[in-house]
Each structure stands twice: as C-alpha cells, then as structure tokens.
PDB file of C-alpha atoms in Angstrom:
ATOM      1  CA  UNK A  79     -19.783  -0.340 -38.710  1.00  0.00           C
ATOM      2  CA  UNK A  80     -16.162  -0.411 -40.671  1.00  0.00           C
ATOM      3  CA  UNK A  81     -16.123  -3.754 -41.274  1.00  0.00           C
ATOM      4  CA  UNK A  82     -18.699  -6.159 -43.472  1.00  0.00           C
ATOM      5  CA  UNK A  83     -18.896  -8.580 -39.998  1.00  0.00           C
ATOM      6  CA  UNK A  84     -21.265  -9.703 -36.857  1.00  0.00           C
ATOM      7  CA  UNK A  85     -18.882  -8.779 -33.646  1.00  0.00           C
ATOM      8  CA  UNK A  86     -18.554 -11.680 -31.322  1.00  0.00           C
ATOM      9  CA  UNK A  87     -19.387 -13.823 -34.118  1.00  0.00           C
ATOM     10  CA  UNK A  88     -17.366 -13.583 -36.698  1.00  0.00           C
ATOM     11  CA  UNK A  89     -15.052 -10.612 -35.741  1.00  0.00           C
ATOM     12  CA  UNK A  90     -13.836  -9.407 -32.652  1.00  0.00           C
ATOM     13  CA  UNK A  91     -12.365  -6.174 -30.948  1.00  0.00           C
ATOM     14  CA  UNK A  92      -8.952  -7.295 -30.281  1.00  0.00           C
ATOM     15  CA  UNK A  93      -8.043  -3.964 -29.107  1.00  0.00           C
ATOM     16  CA  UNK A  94      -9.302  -0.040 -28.605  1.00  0.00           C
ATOM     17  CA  UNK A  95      -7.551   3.223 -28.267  1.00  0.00           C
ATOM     18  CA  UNK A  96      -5.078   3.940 -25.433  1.00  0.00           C
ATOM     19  CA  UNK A  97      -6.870   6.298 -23.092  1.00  0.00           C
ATOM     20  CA  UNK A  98      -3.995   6.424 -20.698  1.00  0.00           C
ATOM     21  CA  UNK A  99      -1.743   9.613 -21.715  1.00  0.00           C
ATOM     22  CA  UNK A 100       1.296   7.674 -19.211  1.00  0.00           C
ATOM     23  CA  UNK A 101       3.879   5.035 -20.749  1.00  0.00           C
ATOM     24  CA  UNK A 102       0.930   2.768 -19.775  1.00  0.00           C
ATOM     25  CA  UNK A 103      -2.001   1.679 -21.376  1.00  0.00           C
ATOM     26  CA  UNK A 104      -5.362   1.194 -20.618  1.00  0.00           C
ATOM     27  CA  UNK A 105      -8.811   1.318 -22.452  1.00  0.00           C
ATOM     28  CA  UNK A 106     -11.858   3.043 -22.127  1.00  0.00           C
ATOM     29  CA  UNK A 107     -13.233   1.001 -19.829  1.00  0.00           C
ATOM     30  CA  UNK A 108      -9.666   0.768 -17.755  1.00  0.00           C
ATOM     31  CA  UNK A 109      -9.310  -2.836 -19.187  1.00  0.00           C
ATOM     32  CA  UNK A 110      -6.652  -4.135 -20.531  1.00  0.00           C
ATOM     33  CA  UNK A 111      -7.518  -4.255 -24.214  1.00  0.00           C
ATOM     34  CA  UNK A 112      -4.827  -1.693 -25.689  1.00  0.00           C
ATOM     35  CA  UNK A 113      -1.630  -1.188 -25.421  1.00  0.00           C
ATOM     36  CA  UNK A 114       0.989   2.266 -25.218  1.00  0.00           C
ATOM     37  CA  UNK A 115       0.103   4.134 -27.837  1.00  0.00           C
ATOM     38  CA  UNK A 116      -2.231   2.587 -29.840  1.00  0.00           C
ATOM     39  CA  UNK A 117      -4.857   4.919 -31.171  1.00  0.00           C
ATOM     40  CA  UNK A 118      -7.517   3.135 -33.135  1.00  0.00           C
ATOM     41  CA  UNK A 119     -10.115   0.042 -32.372  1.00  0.00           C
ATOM     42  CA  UNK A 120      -8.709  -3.341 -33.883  1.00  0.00           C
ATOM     43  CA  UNK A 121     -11.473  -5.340 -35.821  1.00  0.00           C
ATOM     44  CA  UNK A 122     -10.108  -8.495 -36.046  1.00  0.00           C
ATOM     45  CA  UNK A 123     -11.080 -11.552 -37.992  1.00  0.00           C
ATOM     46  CA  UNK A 124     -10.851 -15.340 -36.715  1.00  0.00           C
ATOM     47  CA  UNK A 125      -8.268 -16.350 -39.279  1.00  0.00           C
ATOM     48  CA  UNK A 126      -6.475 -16.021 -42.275  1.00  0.00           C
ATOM     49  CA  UNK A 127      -8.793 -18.528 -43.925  1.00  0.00           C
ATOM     50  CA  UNK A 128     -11.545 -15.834 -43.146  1.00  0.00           C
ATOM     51  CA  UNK A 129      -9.193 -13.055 -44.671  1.00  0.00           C
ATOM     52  CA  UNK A 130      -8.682 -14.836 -47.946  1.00  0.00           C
ATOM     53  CA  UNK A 131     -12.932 -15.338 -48.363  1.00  0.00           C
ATOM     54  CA  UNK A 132     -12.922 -11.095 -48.058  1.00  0.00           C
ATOM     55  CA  UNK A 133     -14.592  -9.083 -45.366  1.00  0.00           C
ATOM     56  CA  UNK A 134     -15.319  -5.806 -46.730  1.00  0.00           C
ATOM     57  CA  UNK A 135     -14.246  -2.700 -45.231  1.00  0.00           C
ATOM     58  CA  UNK A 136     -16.540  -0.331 -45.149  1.00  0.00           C
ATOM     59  CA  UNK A 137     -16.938   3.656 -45.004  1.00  0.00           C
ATOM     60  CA  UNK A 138     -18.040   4.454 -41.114  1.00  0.00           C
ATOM     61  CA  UNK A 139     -19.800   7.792 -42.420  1.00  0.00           C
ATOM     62  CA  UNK A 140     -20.345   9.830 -45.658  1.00  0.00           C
ATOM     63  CA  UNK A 141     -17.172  11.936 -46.527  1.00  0.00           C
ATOM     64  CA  UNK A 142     -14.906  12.468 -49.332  1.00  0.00           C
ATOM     65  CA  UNK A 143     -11.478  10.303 -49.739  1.00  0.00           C
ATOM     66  CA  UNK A 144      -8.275  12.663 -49.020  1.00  0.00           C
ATOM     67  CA  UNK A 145      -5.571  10.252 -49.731  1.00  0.00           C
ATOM     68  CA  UNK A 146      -5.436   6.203 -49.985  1.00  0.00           C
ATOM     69  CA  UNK A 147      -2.208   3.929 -50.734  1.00  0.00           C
ATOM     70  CA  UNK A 148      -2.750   0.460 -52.449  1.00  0.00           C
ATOM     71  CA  UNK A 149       0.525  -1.959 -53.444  1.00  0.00           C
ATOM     72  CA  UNK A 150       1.992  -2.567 -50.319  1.00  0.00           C
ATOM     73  CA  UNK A 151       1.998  -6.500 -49.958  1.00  0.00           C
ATOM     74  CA  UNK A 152       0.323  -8.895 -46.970  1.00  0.00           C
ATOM     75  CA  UNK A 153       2.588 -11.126 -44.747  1.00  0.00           C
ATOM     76  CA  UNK A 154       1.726 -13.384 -42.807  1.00  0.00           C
ATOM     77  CA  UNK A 155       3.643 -12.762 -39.474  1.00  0.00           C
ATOM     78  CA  UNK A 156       4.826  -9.681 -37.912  1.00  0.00           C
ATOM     79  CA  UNK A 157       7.285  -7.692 -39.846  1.00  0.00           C
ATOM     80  CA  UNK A 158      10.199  -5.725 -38.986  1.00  0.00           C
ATOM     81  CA  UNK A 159       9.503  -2.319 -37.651  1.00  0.00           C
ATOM     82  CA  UNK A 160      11.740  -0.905 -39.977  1.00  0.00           C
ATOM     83  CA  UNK A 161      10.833  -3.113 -43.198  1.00  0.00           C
ATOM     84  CA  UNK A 162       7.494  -1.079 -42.734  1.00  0.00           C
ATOM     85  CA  UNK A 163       8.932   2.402 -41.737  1.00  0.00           C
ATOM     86  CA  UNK A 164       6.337   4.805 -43.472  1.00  0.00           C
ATOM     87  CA  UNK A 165       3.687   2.586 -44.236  1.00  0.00           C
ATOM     88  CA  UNK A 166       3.169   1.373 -40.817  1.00  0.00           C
ATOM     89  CA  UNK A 167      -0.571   1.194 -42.031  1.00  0.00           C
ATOM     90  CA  UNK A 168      -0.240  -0.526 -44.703  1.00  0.00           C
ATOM     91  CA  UNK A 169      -2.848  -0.109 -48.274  1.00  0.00           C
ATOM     92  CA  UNK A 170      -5.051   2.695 -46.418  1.00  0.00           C
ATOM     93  CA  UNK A 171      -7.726   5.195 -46.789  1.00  0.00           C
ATOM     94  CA  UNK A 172      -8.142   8.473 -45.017  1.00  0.00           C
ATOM     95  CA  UNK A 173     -11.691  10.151 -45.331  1.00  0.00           C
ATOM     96  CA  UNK A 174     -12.983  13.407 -44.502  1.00  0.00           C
ATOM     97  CA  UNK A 175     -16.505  14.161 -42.839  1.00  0.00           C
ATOM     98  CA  UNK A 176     -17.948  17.577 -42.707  1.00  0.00           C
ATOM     99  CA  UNK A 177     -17.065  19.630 -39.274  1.00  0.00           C
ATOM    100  CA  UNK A 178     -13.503  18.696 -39.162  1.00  0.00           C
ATOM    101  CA  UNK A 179     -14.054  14.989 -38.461  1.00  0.00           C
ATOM    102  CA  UNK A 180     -11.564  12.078 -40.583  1.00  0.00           C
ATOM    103  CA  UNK A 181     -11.559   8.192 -40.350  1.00  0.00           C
ATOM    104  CA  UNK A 182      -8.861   6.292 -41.114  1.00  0.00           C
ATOM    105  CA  UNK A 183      -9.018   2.272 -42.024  1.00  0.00           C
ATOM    106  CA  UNK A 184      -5.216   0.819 -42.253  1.00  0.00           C
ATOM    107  CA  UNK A 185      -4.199  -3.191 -42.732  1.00  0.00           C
ATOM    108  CA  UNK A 186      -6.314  -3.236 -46.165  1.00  0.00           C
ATOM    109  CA  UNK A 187      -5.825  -6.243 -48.389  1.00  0.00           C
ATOM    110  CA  UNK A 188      -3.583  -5.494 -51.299  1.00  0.00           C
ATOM    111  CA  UNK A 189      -5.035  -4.811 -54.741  1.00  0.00           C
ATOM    112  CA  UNK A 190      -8.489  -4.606 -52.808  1.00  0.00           C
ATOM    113  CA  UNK A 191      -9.086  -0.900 -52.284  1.00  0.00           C
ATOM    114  CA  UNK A 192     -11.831   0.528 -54.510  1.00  0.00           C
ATOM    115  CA  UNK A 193     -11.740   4.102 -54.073  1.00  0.00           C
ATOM    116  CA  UNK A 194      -9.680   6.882 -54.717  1.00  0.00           C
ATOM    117  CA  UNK A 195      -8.856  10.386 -53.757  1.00  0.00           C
ATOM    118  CA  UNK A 196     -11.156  12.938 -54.025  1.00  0.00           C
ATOM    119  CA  UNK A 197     -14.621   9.984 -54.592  1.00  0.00           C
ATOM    120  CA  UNK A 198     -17.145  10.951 -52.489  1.00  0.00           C
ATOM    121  CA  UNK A 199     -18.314   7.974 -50.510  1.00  0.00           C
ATOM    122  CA  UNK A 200     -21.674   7.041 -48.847  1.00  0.00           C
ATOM    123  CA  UNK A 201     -21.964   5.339 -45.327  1.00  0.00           C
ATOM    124  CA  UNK A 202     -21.628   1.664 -45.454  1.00  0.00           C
ATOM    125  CA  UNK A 203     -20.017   2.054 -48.974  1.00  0.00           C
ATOM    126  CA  UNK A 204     -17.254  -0.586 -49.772  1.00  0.00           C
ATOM    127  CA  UNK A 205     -13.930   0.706 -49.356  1.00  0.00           C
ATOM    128  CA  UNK A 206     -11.793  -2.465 -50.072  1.00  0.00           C
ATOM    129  CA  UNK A 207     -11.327  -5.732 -47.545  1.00  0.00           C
ATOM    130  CA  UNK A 208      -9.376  -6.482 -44.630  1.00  0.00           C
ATOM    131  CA  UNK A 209      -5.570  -7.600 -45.115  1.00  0.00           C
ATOM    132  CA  UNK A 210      -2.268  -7.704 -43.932  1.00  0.00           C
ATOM    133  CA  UNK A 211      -0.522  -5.096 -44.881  1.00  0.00           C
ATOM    134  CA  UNK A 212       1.807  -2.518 -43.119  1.00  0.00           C
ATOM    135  CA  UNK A 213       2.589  -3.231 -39.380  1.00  0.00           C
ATOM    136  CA  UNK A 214       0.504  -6.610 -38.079  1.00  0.00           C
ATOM    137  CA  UNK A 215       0.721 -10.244 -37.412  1.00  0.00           C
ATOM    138  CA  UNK A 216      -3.236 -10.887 -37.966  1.00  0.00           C
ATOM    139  CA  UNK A 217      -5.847  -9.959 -40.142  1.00  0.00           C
ATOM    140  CA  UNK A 218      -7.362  -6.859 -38.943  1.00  0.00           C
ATOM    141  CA  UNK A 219      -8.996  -3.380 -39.670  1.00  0.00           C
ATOM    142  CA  UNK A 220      -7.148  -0.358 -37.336  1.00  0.00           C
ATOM    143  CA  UNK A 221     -10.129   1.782 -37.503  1.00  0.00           C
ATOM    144  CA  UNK A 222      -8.898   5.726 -36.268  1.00  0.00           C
ATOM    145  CA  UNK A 223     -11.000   8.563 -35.738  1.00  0.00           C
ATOM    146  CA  UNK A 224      -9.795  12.414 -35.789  1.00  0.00           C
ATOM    147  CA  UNK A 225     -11.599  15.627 -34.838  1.00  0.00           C
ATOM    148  CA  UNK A 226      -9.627  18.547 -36.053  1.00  0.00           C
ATOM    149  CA  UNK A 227      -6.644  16.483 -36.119  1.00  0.00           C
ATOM    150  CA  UNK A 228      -6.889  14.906 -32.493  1.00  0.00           C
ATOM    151  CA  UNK A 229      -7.287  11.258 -31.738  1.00  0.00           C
ATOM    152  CA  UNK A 230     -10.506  10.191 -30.796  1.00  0.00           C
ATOM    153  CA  UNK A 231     -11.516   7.019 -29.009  1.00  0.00           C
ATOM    154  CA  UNK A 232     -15.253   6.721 -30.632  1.00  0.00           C
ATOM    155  CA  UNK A 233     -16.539   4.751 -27.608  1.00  0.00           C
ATOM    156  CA  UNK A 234     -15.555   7.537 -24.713  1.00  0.00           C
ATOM    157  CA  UNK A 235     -15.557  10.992 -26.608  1.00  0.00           C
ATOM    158  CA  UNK A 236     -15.206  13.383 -24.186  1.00  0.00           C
ATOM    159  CA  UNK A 237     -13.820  11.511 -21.504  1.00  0.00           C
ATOM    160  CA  UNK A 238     -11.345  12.723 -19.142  1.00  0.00           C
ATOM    161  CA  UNK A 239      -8.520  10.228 -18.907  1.00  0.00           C
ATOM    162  CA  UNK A 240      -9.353   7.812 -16.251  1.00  0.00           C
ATOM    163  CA  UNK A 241     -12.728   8.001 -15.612  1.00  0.00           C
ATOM    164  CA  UNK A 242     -13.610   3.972 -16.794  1.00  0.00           C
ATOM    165  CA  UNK A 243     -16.664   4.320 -18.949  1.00  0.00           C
ATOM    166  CA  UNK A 244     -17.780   7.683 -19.460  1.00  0.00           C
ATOM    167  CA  UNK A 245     -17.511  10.079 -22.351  1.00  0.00           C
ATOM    168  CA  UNK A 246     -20.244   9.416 -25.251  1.00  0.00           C
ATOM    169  CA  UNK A 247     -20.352   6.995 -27.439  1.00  0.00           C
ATOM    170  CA  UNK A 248     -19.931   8.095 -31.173  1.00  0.00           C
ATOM    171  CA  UNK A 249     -21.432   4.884 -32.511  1.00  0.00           C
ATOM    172  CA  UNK A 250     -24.985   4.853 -33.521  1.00  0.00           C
ATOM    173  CA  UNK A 251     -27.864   3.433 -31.254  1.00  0.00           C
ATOM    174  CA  UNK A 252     -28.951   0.599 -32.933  1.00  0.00           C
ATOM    175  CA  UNK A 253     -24.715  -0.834 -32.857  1.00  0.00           C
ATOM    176  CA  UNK A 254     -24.081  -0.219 -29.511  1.00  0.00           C
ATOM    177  CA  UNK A 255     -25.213  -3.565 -27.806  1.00  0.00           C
ATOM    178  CA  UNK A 256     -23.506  -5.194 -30.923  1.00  0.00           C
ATOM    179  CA  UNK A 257     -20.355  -3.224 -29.618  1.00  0.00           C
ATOM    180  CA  UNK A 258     -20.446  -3.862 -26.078  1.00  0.00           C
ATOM    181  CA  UNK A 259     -17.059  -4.087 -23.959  1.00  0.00           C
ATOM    182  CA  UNK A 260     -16.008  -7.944 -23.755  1.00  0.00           C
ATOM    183  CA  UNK A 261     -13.062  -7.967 -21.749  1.00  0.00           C
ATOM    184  CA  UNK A 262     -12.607 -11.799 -22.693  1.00  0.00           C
ATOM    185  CA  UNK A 263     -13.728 -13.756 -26.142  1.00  0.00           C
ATOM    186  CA  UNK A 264     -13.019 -17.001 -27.909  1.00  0.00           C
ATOM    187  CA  UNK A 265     -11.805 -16.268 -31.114  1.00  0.00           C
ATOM    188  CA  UNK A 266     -11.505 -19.692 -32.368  1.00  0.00           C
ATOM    189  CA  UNK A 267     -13.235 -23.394 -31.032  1.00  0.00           C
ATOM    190  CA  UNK A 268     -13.234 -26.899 -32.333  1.00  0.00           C
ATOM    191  CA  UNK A 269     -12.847 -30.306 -32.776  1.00  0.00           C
ATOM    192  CA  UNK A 270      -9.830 -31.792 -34.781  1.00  0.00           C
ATOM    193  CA  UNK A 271      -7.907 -35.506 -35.049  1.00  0.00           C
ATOM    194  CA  UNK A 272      -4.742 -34.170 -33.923  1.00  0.00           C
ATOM    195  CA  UNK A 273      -2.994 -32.003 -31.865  1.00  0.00           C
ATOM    196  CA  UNK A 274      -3.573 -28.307 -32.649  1.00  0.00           C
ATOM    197  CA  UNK A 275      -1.064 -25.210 -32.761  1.00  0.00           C
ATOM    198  CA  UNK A 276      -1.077 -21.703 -33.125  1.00  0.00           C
ATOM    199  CA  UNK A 277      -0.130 -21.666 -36.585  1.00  0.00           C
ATOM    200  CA  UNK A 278      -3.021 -24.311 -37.987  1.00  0.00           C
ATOM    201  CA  UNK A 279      -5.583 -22.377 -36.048  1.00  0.00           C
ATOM    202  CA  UNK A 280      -4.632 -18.937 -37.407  1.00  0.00           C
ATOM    203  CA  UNK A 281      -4.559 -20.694 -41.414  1.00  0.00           C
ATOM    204  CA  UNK A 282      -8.073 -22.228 -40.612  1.00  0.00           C
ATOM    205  CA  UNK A 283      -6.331 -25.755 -41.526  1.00  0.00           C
ATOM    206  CA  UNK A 284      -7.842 -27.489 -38.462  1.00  0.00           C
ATOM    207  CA  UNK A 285     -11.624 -26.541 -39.686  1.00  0.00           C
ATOM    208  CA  UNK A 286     -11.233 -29.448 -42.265  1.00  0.00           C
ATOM    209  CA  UNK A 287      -9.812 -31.784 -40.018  1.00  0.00           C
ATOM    210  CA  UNK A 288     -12.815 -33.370 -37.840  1.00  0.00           C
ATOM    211  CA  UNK A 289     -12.815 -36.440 -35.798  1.00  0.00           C
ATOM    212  CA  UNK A 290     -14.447 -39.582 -37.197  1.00  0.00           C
ATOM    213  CA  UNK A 291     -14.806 -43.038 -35.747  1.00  0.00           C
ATOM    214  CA  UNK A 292     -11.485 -43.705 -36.906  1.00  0.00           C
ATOM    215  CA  UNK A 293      -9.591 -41.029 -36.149  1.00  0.00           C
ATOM    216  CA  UNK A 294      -6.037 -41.155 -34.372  1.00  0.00           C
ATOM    217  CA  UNK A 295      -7.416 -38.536 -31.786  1.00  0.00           C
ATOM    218  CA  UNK A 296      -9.830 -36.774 -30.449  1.00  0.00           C
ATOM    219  CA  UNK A 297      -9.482 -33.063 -29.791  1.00  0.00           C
ATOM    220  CA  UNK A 298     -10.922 -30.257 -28.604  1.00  0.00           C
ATOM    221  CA  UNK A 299      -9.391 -26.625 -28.853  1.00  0.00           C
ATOM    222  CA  UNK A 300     -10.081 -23.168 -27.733  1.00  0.00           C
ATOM    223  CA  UNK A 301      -8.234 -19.749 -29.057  1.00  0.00           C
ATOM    224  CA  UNK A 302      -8.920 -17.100 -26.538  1.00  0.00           C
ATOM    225  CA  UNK A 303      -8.340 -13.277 -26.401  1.00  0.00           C
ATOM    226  CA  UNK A 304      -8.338 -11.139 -23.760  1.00  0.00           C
ATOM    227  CA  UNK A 305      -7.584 -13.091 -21.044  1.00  0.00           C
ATOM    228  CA  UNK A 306      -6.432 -11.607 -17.666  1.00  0.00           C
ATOM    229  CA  UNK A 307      -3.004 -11.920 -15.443  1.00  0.00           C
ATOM    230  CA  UNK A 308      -5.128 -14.665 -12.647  1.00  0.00           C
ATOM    231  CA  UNK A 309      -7.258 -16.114 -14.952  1.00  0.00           C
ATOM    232  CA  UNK A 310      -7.674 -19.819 -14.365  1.00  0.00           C
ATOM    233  CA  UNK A 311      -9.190 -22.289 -17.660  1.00  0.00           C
ATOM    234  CA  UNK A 312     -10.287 -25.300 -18.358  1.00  0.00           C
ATOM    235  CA  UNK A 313     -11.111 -27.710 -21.011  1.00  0.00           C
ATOM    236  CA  UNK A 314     -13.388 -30.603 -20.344  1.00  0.00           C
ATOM    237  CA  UNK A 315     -14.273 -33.251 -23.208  1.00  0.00           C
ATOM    238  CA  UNK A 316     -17.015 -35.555 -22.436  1.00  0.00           C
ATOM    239  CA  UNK A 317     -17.780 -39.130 -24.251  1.00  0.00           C
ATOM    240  CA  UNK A 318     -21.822 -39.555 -25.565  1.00  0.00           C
ATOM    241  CA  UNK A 319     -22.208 -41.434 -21.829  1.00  0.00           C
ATOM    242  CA  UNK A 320     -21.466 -38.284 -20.049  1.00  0.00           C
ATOM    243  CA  UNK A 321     -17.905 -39.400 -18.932  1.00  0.00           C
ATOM    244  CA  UNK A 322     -15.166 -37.396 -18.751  1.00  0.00           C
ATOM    245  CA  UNK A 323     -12.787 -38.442 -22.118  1.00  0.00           C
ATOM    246  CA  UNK A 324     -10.319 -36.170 -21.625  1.00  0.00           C
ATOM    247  CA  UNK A 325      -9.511 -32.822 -19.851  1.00  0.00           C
ATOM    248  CA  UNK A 326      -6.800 -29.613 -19.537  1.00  0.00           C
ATOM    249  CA  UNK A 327      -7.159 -28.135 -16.094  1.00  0.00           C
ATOM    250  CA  UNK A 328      -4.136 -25.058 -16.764  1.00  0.00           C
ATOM    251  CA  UNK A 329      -2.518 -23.168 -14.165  1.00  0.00           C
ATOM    252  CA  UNK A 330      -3.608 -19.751 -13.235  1.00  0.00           C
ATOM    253  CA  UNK A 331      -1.958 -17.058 -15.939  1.00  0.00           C
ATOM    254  CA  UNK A 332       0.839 -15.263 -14.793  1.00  0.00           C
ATOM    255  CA  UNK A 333       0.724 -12.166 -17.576  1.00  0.00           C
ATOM    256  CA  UNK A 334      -2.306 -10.671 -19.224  1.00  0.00           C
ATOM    257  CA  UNK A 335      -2.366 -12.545 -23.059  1.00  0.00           C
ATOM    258  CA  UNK A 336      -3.640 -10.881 -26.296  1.00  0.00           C
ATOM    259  CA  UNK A 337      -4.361 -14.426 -26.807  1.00  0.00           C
ATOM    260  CA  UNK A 338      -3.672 -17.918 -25.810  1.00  0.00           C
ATOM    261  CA  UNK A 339      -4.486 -21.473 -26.814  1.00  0.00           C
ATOM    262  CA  UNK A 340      -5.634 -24.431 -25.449  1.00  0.00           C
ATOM    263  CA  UNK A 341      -6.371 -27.681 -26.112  1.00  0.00           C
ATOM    264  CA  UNK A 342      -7.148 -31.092 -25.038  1.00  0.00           C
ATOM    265  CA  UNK A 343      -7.574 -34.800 -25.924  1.00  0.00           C
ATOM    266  CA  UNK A 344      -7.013 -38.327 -25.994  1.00  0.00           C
ATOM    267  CA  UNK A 345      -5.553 -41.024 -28.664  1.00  0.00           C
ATOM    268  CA  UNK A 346      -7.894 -43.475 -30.175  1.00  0.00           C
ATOM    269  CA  UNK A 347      -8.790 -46.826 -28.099  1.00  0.00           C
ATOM    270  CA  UNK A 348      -8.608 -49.620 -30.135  1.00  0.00           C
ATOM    271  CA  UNK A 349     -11.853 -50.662 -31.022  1.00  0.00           C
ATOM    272  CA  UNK A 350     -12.196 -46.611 -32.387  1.00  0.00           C
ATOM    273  CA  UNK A 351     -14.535 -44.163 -31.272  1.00  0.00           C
ATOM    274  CA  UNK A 352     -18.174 -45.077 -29.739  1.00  0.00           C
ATOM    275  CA  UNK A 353     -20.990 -43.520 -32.095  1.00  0.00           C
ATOM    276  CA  UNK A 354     -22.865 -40.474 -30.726  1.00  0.00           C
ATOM    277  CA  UNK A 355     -22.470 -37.013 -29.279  1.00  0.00           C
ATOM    278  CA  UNK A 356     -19.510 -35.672 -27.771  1.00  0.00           C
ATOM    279  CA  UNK A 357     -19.324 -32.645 -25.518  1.00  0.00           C
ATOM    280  CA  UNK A 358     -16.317 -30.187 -24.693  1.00  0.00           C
ATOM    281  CA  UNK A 359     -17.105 -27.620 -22.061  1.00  0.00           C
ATOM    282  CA  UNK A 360     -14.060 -24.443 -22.000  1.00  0.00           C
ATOM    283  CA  UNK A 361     -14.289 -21.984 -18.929  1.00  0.00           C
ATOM    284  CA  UNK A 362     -12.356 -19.291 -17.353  1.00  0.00           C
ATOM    285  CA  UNK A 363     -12.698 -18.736 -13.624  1.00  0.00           C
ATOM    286  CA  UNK A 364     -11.767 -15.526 -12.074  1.00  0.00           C
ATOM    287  CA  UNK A 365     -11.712 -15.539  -8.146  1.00  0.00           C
ATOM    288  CA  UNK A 366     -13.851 -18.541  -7.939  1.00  0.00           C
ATOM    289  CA  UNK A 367     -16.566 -17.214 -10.686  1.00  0.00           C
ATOM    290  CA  UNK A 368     -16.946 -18.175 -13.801  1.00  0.00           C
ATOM    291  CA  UNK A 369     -15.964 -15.214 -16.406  1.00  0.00           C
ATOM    292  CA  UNK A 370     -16.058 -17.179 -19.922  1.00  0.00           C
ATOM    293  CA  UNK A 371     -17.269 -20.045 -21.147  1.00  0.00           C
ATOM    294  CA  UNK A 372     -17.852 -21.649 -24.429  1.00  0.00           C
ATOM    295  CA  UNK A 373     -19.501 -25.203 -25.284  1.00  0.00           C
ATOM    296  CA  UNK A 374     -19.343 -27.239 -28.294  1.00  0.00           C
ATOM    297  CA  UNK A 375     -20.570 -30.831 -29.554  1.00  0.00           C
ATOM    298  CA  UNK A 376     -19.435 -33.055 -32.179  1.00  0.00           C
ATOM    299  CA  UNK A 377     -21.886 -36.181 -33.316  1.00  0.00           C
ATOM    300  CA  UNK A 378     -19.918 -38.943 -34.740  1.00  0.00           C
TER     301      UNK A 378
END
C-alpha cells in the first residue's frame, strides 16, 4: 500500500486510471471512477482535519529515488490550471524499481517529504504525508505506475482496453480484498446541531459539533462518492421510540457525482430532546435494489 490508511475506512479510492484511450473515460472495471486522462489511482482521505493529523505516504516497492520536489505550498480549493503549470503534481517523488518499473506519489504535504534523490528506499518506507499541493481540491495521494515509461493501471495490467475486469492485478495477495472495486462509498457520516455544508464537512468542523438534549437541531448527514447518473437516496432519522423524526427522500440523480451531500433534520421541540438512542438509516437504490447503505446511532 502507498498510503499509511485502512481503505473503506479511513481512505478511499476516489478515482483509478483512465483505461479508455477515446476522449472518454472509464475505469478498469468500465465504471465510472476516472475521468479523461487521468493516469494514476486517487487515495483519498475523509477530510482536511484527517490531512492535518498526517497519513504517511509510503514507498509501494523497494527502489531508489530519481527525483523529488518539496516547497510547493497546500491550498485548500482547486487552483488555477495555470497557477500550477509545471508542478501539476505538486511536492513529489519518482522512484525506480529494478526491470524498468517507476512509481510516482504526487499531492505530498509541503515540508513533509523525507527522502531524497538517489536514497535507496525499502517497501513500506515513509516517504512523506499526504497534502495539497500541485493540481487538487482534496487531500489525496495520485499514486502512478510506469513500465519502461508507459502508464500502467496496477489493477488491470495487461488488459486490452475494454475488456471490464481483466488484466492482472499488480497488487499483492494479501491487499487485494482490502482493494476491491466499490463503485459507491460514504466518505463522511454524522450527527451535528445544525445544518451541514460542504465546506464544514471537508474541515472536519462538524465532528465536534454533536447533538445534546439541548441542542437547536438535530441532524444527520451523509458525504457520498461515487454515486451514479439514476441513483435514488435517502436519509431516514428515527427518535429512541422507533418513529420517524425526520427524513430526506431526494430525487433520482441526473449526472454521475464525484461526490454529493446530504442531510437531514428537524429543529428542537420545546421541551428539548427525549433521552435515548437515535437512529439514521442512509441508502441508495438503484432500479428498485438497494446499492449502498450506511447506519449510524447517536445516544443522548
């Protein structure tokens, strides 16, 4: 593994390599999880409150560092194609593995990396931690893999464009069910006292903001990636007697989304909120069957 995390826990594949050699896209698995061009898998991390804590990046195999960059700063938000021209990846470091094989990690935090060029590094050796530098609006590792200068996409090696899950899978045995395709995850989940957005999700602000029996509101929210053009979600909250508190029933999606929010609630009666456990139930249906769901409880 590149990255110092537990996939599906507490870092997610946002994205893989483009295996479609058109203007479209489409990963290895014909999903949806890429887009034109990209040529790398996208570790991503839940938040920037996650980024700040450090999640190592890590050397994928044993090798010797060809060339790294440190000094370029994070931002928060996605720059300005041309504000990054050159360093579209950011503090980096390019390795090279014996028979003409080279990793790439790109989006390192700055002042983090701890190697330079021409150390010989180990497998699982610290390389620095994820960031946001060079060309990103989230915290993330772009993790690229070469042989003999060709992009390789190290789930499908080998595999002829098109063919939806073949090619071999350069990723040792005991990571592979740890790496399985999701083709829909929740990112982020929780209860907070007030109404939720993007932003306050993303800086990990709504983590410290729990309902209590006095709270203004009660809310649940979801932050989900990968969800499909059809998809159809919900968000039911239910009080400790089982009823339903509040819900958000939301249209079917019109557009694929990298990712998308939602949230639901209700303000505080006035006698506050009844003591004991409250349950929110979050679901995506596709065609009638459920495709993704998520639960979560909150005792007050």
């Amino acid at each position: 593994m590149p990255v110092g995390c537990q996939i599906g826990q507490t870092c997610y594949i946002q994205n893989y390599v483009d295996d479609d050699p058109s203007q479209s896209s489409r990963d290895y698995k014909c999903g949806t999880l890429t887009y034109d061009g990209h040529n790398g898998t996208d570790f991503r991390i839940p938040s920037l409150a996650a980024q700040r804590s450090g999640v190592d990046v890590l050397a994928s195999a044993s090798g010797r560092v060809l060339r790294m960059r440190d000094g370029v700063p994070d931002a928060v938000g996605k720059p300005a194609r041309e504000a990054v021209r050159d360093v579209e990846c950011g503090n980096g470091v390019l390795i090279e593995h014996p028979g003409g094989w080279e990793t790439q990690y790109c989006h390192m935090a700055n002042g983090s990396l701890a190697v330079k060029p021409g150390d010989d590094v180990a497998r699982g050796q610290r390389l620095g931690r994820i960031g946001l530098s060079g060309l990103t609006e989230y915290p993330h590792l772009h993790f690229t893999v070469r042989y003999r200068g060709a992009i390789v996409d190290p789930f499908a090696y080998g595999a002829a464009p098109g063919s939806c899950g073949a090619g071999e899978s350069l990723w040792p045995p005991a990571l592979r069910a740890q790496l399985a395709y999701q083709d829909r995850a929740v990112l982020n989940a929780g209860f907070t006292s007030g109404p939720p957005t993007m932003e306050l999700i993303e800086e990990g602000r709504v983590d410290g903001q729990s309902p209590s029996a006095n709270s203004p509101a009660f809310v649940a929210f979801i932050r989900a990636i990968g969800l499909k053009a059809g998809d159809v979600q919900a968000l039911v909250i239910k009080d400790p007697q089982g009823q339903v508190l509040a819900e958000n029933r939301a249209a079917p999606l019109q557009s694929n989304k990298a990712q998308y929010m939602l949230f639901a609630g209700k303000k505080r009666p006035p006698n506050g909120w009844d003591h004991g456990t409250y349950k929110a139930t979050y679901t995506v249906e596709r065609d009638g069957q459920v495709v993704l769901e998520k639960q979560l409880e909150l005792a007050l």
